[in-house]
Structures are given as structure tokens and as C-alpha cells.
């Protein structure tokens, strides 16, 4: 069966520090991968999606970047965090873009 | 309003009652999905309904889709305290370029009182 992992679960970082959040998927090949951000009590905002290694599409221009160095690995990064980067970051995978998305447990990021 | 907007934003009911949540969207879709999120957790997929389907059931869940009104509803029957969560609809909006973009609504926060 397929599983999706995210780490860390929580992270407190100072403004201006770098960020690296990792997401890995097991049990499937060539998944579509997604990074979302969710503000407290709000819906999900799609940040990036990837249909293959090295292929990244950005939905919202911002302080973040994403990379997919391996088929089942998706990394969300920032060189310098802003206060507004605080939120709940969710990684998800799907077989195709119009199919069910399966979510990881999320990373709660607090930028102080 | 944005694509995939849920209504009401918050709902509080007694255990055993039915809960109905609605989702409205703007563009043509291929499918619509409902997800559930417990506080501080990831989303869990509940049900997918395709544009050529009008109703779908899964256990205590019943989803309807009216493409003429661009709306969907999620009914949870005989609710339990464990159903307390936020519920999101998601639509695969077809963009003018012909590509698909998945958009999540802002969610309905359901509280079931024991």
C-alpha cells in the first residue's frame, strides 16, 4: 500500500532563516506531487505541483521554491523565511492530476 | 466567490442528527471530491463524484452533484461526535488553456455535540 511521509511535524524558525521541508511517498511510481499551505482555519492554497523528476510548476509567486530530486521525493525550501510563511504545509500525491489526492500528516511551521 | 466554496462555514449539530454541507463552483469540472480534515492533521479523501454522476453513497455519506447549478452537497447521516472535523470540497477546474487545476474550498467546520 502507498504511504506518504512528511517531516518535521512541527518547526519553529526565526525570520530570515532557511527552510527545508521534505515529503516522500512509498508504494507508487511516478506520482504527481503537490505542496499546499493552509492558514489557520482556512482552505488550502496550492503552492507547487510536479508531474515528474525535475518538473515543478509554481502556482503562486512567493518566497518559496520546490524541488523533486527523486521520483518519490518532494522538497519545499526557502532561503529566507518571512513571518507570513507561517502556516500548515501539506504534501499530497495522486496518480493523475484529476484523481484523488492523498495527503501527508503536514508540517506546522511557525516563523518568529 | 471562489471556486469550490463551502456553505455553511461552520455547523453545530447534536449527535444523531444529519449534517448537510454545500459546495458551489464556477467553472466546468470533470469531478468533484470531498475531503475531511481533523484539527491539525492532513486531509482524508471521502468520496469522488464524476461530472456524469448525480449521486453517490459511501456508508453514512451521501454526495449529490448538480452540474447545471454548479453545486454539490455532502450529507452525513446519523452524525457522531467523531465526525467533528472540517470538510472540504475540491474541484478540478478546467482552465481556458485546457489544463486542469485542482482547487480546494475554504471548508465547513462541523461540530457534533454528544
mmCIF file of C-alpha atoms in Angstrom:
data_model
loop_
_atom_site.group_PDB
_atom_site.id
_atom_site.type_symbol
_atom_site.label_atom_id
_atom_site.label_comp_id
_atom_site.label_asym_id
_atom_site.label_seq_id
_atom_site.Cartn_x
_atom_site.Cartn_y
_atom_site.Cartn_z
ATOM 1 C CA UNK A 1 0.000 0.000 0.000
ATOM 2 C CA UNK A 2 1.040 3.585 -0.518
ATOM 3 C CA UNK A 3 2.158 5.857 2.280
ATOM 4 C CA UNK A 4 3.265 9.454 2.372
ATOM 5 C CA UNK A 5 5.609 10.915 4.934
ATOM 6 C CA UNK A 6 6.371 14.468 5.887
ATOM 7 C CA UNK A 7 8.922 15.819 8.288
ATOM 8 C CA UNK A 8 9.383 17.520 10.528
ATOM 9 C CA UNK A 9 5.951 17.550 12.134
ATOM 10 C CA UNK A 10 6.499 20.968 13.681
ATOM 11 C CA UNK A 11 9.130 23.606 13.162
ATOM 12 C CA UNK A 12 9.844 26.952 14.767
ATOM 13 C CA UNK A 13 12.237 29.123 12.795
ATOM 14 C CA UNK A 14 13.445 32.714 13.095
ATOM 15 C CA UNK A 15 12.728 35.240 10.357
ATOM 16 C CA UNK A 16 15.457 35.189 7.744
ATOM 17 C CA UNK A 17 16.485 31.595 8.336
ATOM 18 C CA UNK A 18 16.370 28.926 5.600
ATOM 19 C CA UNK A 19 13.743 26.222 5.321
ATOM 20 C CA UNK A 20 13.668 22.684 4.037
ATOM 21 C CA UNK A 21 10.588 20.502 4.350
ATOM 22 C CA UNK A 22 10.672 17.005 2.966
ATOM 23 C CA UNK A 23 7.969 14.751 1.634
ATOM 24 C CA UNK A 24 8.399 11.170 0.464
ATOM 25 C CA UNK A 25 5.963 8.706 -0.992
ATOM 26 C CA UNK A 26 6.226 4.929 -0.801
ATOM 27 C CA UNK A 27 4.464 2.222 -2.738
ATOM 28 C CA UNK A 28 3.864 4.003 -6.015
ATOM 29 C CA UNK A 29 5.844 5.151 -9.037
ATOM 30 C CA UNK A 30 5.805 8.437 -10.916
ATOM 31 C CA UNK A 31 3.225 10.094 -8.683
ATOM 32 C CA UNK A 32 2.028 13.638 -9.152
ATOM 33 C CA UNK A 33 3.210 15.558 -6.100
ATOM 34 C CA UNK A 34 1.818 18.692 -4.513
ATOM 35 C CA UNK A 35 2.705 21.226 -1.832
ATOM 36 C CA UNK A 36 -0.126 23.145 -0.180
ATOM 37 C CA UNK A 37 -0.205 25.771 2.530
ATOM 38 C CA UNK A 38 -3.118 26.167 4.897
ATOM 39 C CA UNK A 39 -3.513 29.250 7.060
ATOM 40 C CA UNK A 40 -5.255 28.750 10.414
ATOM 41 C CA UNK A 41 -8.945 27.961 9.898
ATOM 42 C CA UNK A 42 -8.692 28.403 6.156
ATOM 43 C CA UNK A 43 -8.686 26.370 2.989
ATOM 44 C CA UNK A 44 -5.724 25.011 1.086
ATOM 45 C CA UNK A 45 -3.576 27.078 -1.228
ATOM 46 C CA UNK A 46 -1.695 25.116 -3.879
ATOM 47 C CA UNK A 47 1.937 26.216 -3.915
ATOM 48 C CA UNK A 48 3.681 23.788 -6.272
ATOM 49 C CA UNK A 49 2.977 20.633 -8.178
ATOM 50 C CA UNK A 50 5.201 18.208 -10.006
ATOM 51 C CA UNK A 51 4.422 15.595 -12.637
ATOM 52 C CA UNK A 52 7.946 14.147 -12.722
ATOM 53 C CA UNK A 53 11.557 14.435 -11.608
ATOM 54 C CA UNK A 54 12.818 17.960 -12.055
ATOM 55 C CA UNK A 55 9.431 19.192 -13.293
ATOM 56 C CA UNK A 56 7.990 21.840 -10.989
ATOM 57 C CA UNK A 57 5.078 24.164 -11.606
ATOM 58 C CA UNK A 58 4.582 27.131 -9.333
ATOM 59 C CA UNK A 59 1.083 28.301 -8.653
ATOM 60 C CA UNK A 60 1.806 31.341 -6.523
ATOM 61 C CA UNK A 61 4.912 33.559 -6.804
ATOM 62 C CA UNK A 62 6.457 33.871 -3.387
ATOM 63 C CA UNK A 63 9.355 33.323 -1.112
ATOM 64 C CA UNK A 64 9.324 29.544 -1.521
ATOM 65 C CA UNK A 65 10.706 27.059 -4.031
ATOM 66 C CA UNK A 66 10.268 23.351 -4.606
ATOM 67 C CA UNK A 67 12.441 20.601 -5.984
ATOM 68 C CA UNK A 68 11.955 16.976 -6.931
ATOM 69 C CA UNK A 69 15.361 15.317 -6.914
ATOM 70 C CA UNK A 70 13.931 11.791 -6.971
ATOM 71 C CA UNK A 71 10.722 10.249 -8.239
ATOM 72 C CA UNK A 72 9.116 9.991 -4.826
ATOM 73 C CA UNK A 73 10.744 12.902 -3.049
ATOM 74 C CA UNK A 74 9.422 16.450 -2.987
ATOM 75 C CA UNK A 75 11.176 19.238 -1.098
ATOM 76 C CA UNK A 76 9.881 22.679 -0.166
ATOM 77 C CA UNK A 77 12.553 25.279 0.503
ATOM 78 C CA UNK A 78 13.157 28.874 1.307
ATOM 79 C CA UNK A 79 16.403 30.834 1.511
ATOM 80 C CA UNK A 80 14.994 33.410 3.937
ATOM 81 C CA UNK A 81 11.767 32.877 5.821
ATOM 82 C CA UNK A 82 9.235 35.642 6.329
ATOM 83 C CA UNK A 83 6.692 35.962 9.119
ATOM 84 C CA UNK A 84 3.969 35.384 6.521
ATOM 85 C CA UNK A 85 5.416 31.952 5.728
ATOM 86 C CA UNK A 86 3.933 30.607 8.956
ATOM 87 C CA UNK A 87 1.273 28.010 8.364
ATOM 88 C CA UNK A 88 0.455 24.368 7.959
ATOM 89 C CA UNK A 89 2.205 22.785 4.988
ATOM 90 C CA UNK A 90 0.714 19.725 3.407
ATOM 91 C CA UNK A 91 2.212 17.426 0.835
ATOM 92 C CA UNK A 92 -0.014 15.238 -1.312
ATOM 93 C CA UNK A 93 0.298 12.747 -4.157
ATOM 94 C CA UNK A 94 -2.021 11.453 -6.830
ATOM 95 C CA UNK A 95 -1.914 9.075 -9.759
ATOM 96 C CA UNK A 96 -3.021 11.761 -12.196
ATOM 97 C CA UNK A 97 -3.938 15.397 -11.896
ATOM 98 C CA UNK A 98 -7.641 14.745 -11.871
ATOM 99 C CA UNK A 99 -7.569 11.900 -9.439
ATOM 100 C CA UNK A 100 -7.825 11.549 -5.697
ATOM 101 C CA UNK A 101 -5.066 13.243 -3.758
ATOM 102 C CA UNK A 102 -3.616 11.539 -0.702
ATOM 103 C CA UNK A 103 -2.245 13.816 1.944
ATOM 104 C CA UNK A 104 0.619 13.563 4.362
ATOM 105 C CA UNK A 105 0.270 14.467 8.048
ATOM 106 C CA UNK A 106 1.526 18.017 7.494
ATOM 107 C CA UNK A 107 4.220 20.249 8.954
ATOM 108 C CA UNK A 108 3.273 23.110 11.200
ATOM 109 C CA UNK A 109 5.719 25.992 10.639
ATOM 110 C CA UNK A 110 5.930 28.962 12.940
ATOM 111 C CA UNK A 111 8.193 31.810 11.896
ATOM 112 C CA UNK A 112 9.079 34.171 14.730
ATOM 113 C CA UNK B 1 -16.870 33.839 -4.553
ATOM 114 C CA UNK B 2 -14.057 31.458 -5.288
ATOM 115 C CA UNK B 3 -14.132 28.105 -6.991
ATOM 116 C CA UNK B 4 -15.159 25.403 -4.544
ATOM 117 C CA UNK B 5 -16.758 27.480 -1.834
ATOM 118 C CA UNK B 6 -18.444 25.608 1.014
ATOM 119 C CA UNK B 7 -21.539 26.652 2.864
ATOM 120 C CA UNK B 8 -22.080 26.999 5.775
ATOM 121 C CA UNK B 9 -18.670 27.968 7.094
ATOM 122 C CA UNK B 10 -19.499 26.386 10.432
ATOM 123 C CA UNK B 11 -22.165 23.944 11.557
ATOM 124 C CA UNK B 12 -23.008 22.674 15.024
ATOM 125 C CA UNK B 13 -25.445 19.791 15.485
ATOM 126 C CA UNK B 14 -26.419 17.188 18.051
ATOM 127 C CA UNK B 15 -25.239 13.615 17.796
ATOM 128 C CA UNK B 16 -27.677 11.548 15.762
ATOM 129 C CA UNK B 17 -28.783 14.443 13.565
ATOM 130 C CA UNK B 18 -27.932 14.746 9.893
ATOM 131 C CA UNK B 19 -25.383 17.274 8.672
ATOM 132 C CA UNK B 20 -25.580 18.844 5.236
ATOM 133 C CA UNK B 21 -22.801 20.864 3.669
ATOM 134 C CA UNK B 22 -22.866 22.531 0.287
ATOM 135 C CA UNK B 23 -20.214 23.408 -2.234
ATOM 136 C CA UNK B 24 -20.530 25.784 -5.152
ATOM 137 C CA UNK B 25 -18.096 26.179 -8.007
ATOM 138 C CA UNK B 26 -17.737 28.346 -11.069
ATOM 139 C CA UNK B 27 -16.155 26.508 -13.980
ATOM 140 C CA UNK B 28 -16.788 23.229 -15.751
ATOM 141 C CA UNK B 29 -15.421 20.202 -13.949
ATOM 142 C CA UNK B 30 -14.594 16.563 -14.575
ATOM 143 C CA UNK B 31 -15.025 15.532 -10.976
ATOM 144 C CA UNK B 32 -15.628 16.889 -7.515
ATOM 145 C CA UNK B 33 -14.216 15.431 -4.339
ATOM 146 C CA UNK B 34 -14.952 15.794 -0.665
ATOM 147 C CA UNK B 35 -12.230 15.609 1.964
ATOM 148 C CA UNK B 36 -12.211 15.653 5.710
ATOM 149 C CA UNK B 37 -9.613 17.184 7.994
ATOM 150 C CA UNK B 38 -9.334 16.621 11.690
ATOM 151 C CA UNK B 39 -7.768 19.509 13.565
ATOM 152 C CA UNK B 40 -4.038 19.758 12.881
ATOM 153 C CA UNK B 41 -3.999 16.761 10.559
ATOM 154 C CA UNK B 42 -3.765 16.080 6.868
ATOM 155 C CA UNK B 43 -6.808 15.709 4.652
ATOM 156 C CA UNK B 44 -8.513 12.386 4.169
ATOM 157 C CA UNK B 45 -10.336 11.641 0.960
ATOM 158 C CA UNK B 46 -14.009 10.775 1.455
ATOM 159 C CA UNK B 47 -15.648 10.458 -1.918
ATOM 160 C CA UNK B 48 -15.233 11.373 -5.576
ATOM 161 C CA UNK B 49 -18.172 12.089 -7.841
ATOM 162 C CA UNK B 50 -17.706 12.482 -11.566
ATOM 163 C CA UNK B 51 -19.486 15.072 -13.666
ATOM 164 C CA UNK B 52 -21.732 12.449 -15.241
ATOM 165 C CA UNK B 53 -22.900 11.196 -11.859
ATOM 166 C CA UNK B 54 -25.698 12.759 -9.836
ATOM 167 C CA UNK B 55 -25.467 10.922 -6.546
ATOM 168 C CA UNK B 56 -23.047 8.694 -4.724
ATOM 169 C CA UNK B 57 -23.118 6.901 -1.393
ATOM 170 C CA UNK B 58 -20.421 5.648 0.915
ATOM 171 C CA UNK B 59 -21.541 4.366 4.287
ATOM 172 C CA UNK B 60 -23.237 7.259 6.092
ATOM 173 C CA UNK B 61 -22.131 9.710 3.415
ATOM 174 C CA UNK B 62 -24.272 10.813 0.519
ATOM 175 C CA UNK B 63 -22.964 13.205 -2.110
ATOM 176 C CA UNK B 64 -25.029 14.855 -4.809
ATOM 177 C CA UNK B 65 -23.840 16.823 -7.804
ATOM 178 C CA UNK B 66 -25.881 19.262 -9.864
ATOM 179 C CA UNK B 67 -23.740 20.425 -12.759
ATOM 180 C CA UNK B 68 -26.478 22.753 -14.022
ATOM 181 C CA UNK B 69 -26.312 24.662 -10.739
ATOM 182 C CA UNK B 70 -22.586 24.054 -10.303
ATOM 183 C CA UNK B 71 -23.136 22.778 -6.805
ATOM 184 C CA UNK B 72 -22.647 19.697 -4.683
ATOM 185 C CA UNK B 73 -23.837 18.656 -1.271
ATOM 186 C CA UNK B 74 -22.417 16.291 1.314
ATOM 187 C CA UNK B 75 -24.860 14.683 3.716
ATOM 188 C CA UNK B 76 -23.656 12.859 6.796
ATOM 189 C CA UNK B 77 -26.470 10.839 8.320
ATOM 190 C CA UNK B 78 -26.782 9.880 11.975
ATOM 191 C CA UNK B 79 -23.793 12.003 12.917
ATOM 192 C CA UNK B 80 -21.387 11.007 15.658
ATOM 193 C CA UNK B 81 -19.061 13.060 17.826
ATOM 194 C CA UNK B 82 -16.179 11.525 15.850
ATOM 195 C CA UNK B 83 -17.489 13.260 12.711
ATOM 196 C CA UNK B 84 -16.350 16.579 14.173
ATOM 197 C CA UNK B 85 -13.897 17.933 11.612
ATOM 198 C CA UNK B 86 -13.562 20.358 8.724
ATOM 199 C CA UNK B 87 -14.927 19.229 5.382
ATOM 200 C CA UNK B 88 -13.586 20.499 2.071
ATOM 201 C CA UNK B 89 -14.730 20.131 -1.484
ATOM 202 C CA UNK B 90 -12.215 20.145 -4.299
ATOM 203 C CA UNK B 91 -12.845 20.599 -7.989
ATOM 204 C CA UNK B 92 -10.663 20.056 -10.999
ATOM 205 C CA UNK B 93 -11.300 23.380 -12.683
ATOM 206 C CA UNK B 94 -10.682 23.396 -16.411
ATOM 207 C CA UNK B 95 -8.667 26.477 -17.291
ATOM 208 C CA UNK B 96 -9.040 28.376 -20.594
ATOM 209 C CA UNK B 97 -5.749 26.833 -21.718
ATOM 210 C CA UNK B 98 -7.342 23.400 -21.384
ATOM 211 C CA UNK B 99 -5.239 22.340 -18.426
ATOM 212 C CA UNK B 100 -6.704 21.172 -15.136
ATOM 213 C CA UNK B 101 -6.198 22.831 -11.816
ATOM 214 C CA UNK B 102 -7.350 21.340 -8.540
ATOM 215 C CA UNK B 103 -8.919 23.893 -6.230
ATOM 216 C CA UNK B 104 -9.977 23.371 -2.637
ATOM 217 C CA UNK B 105 -12.688 25.375 -0.947
ATOM 218 C CA UNK B 106 -12.377 27.101 2.401
ATOM 219 C CA UNK B 107 -14.205 24.327 4.215
ATOM 220 C CA UNK B 108 -17.122 23.778 6.565
ATOM 221 C CA UNK B 109 -16.249 23.279 10.223
ATOM 222 C CA UNK B 110 -18.618 20.675 11.621
ATOM 223 C CA UNK B 111 -19.042 20.199 15.339
ATOM 224 C CA UNK B 112 -21.131 17.265 16.556
ATOM 225 C CA UNK B 113 -22.182 17.593 20.178
ATOM 226 C CA UNK B 114 -22.516 14.438 22.253
#
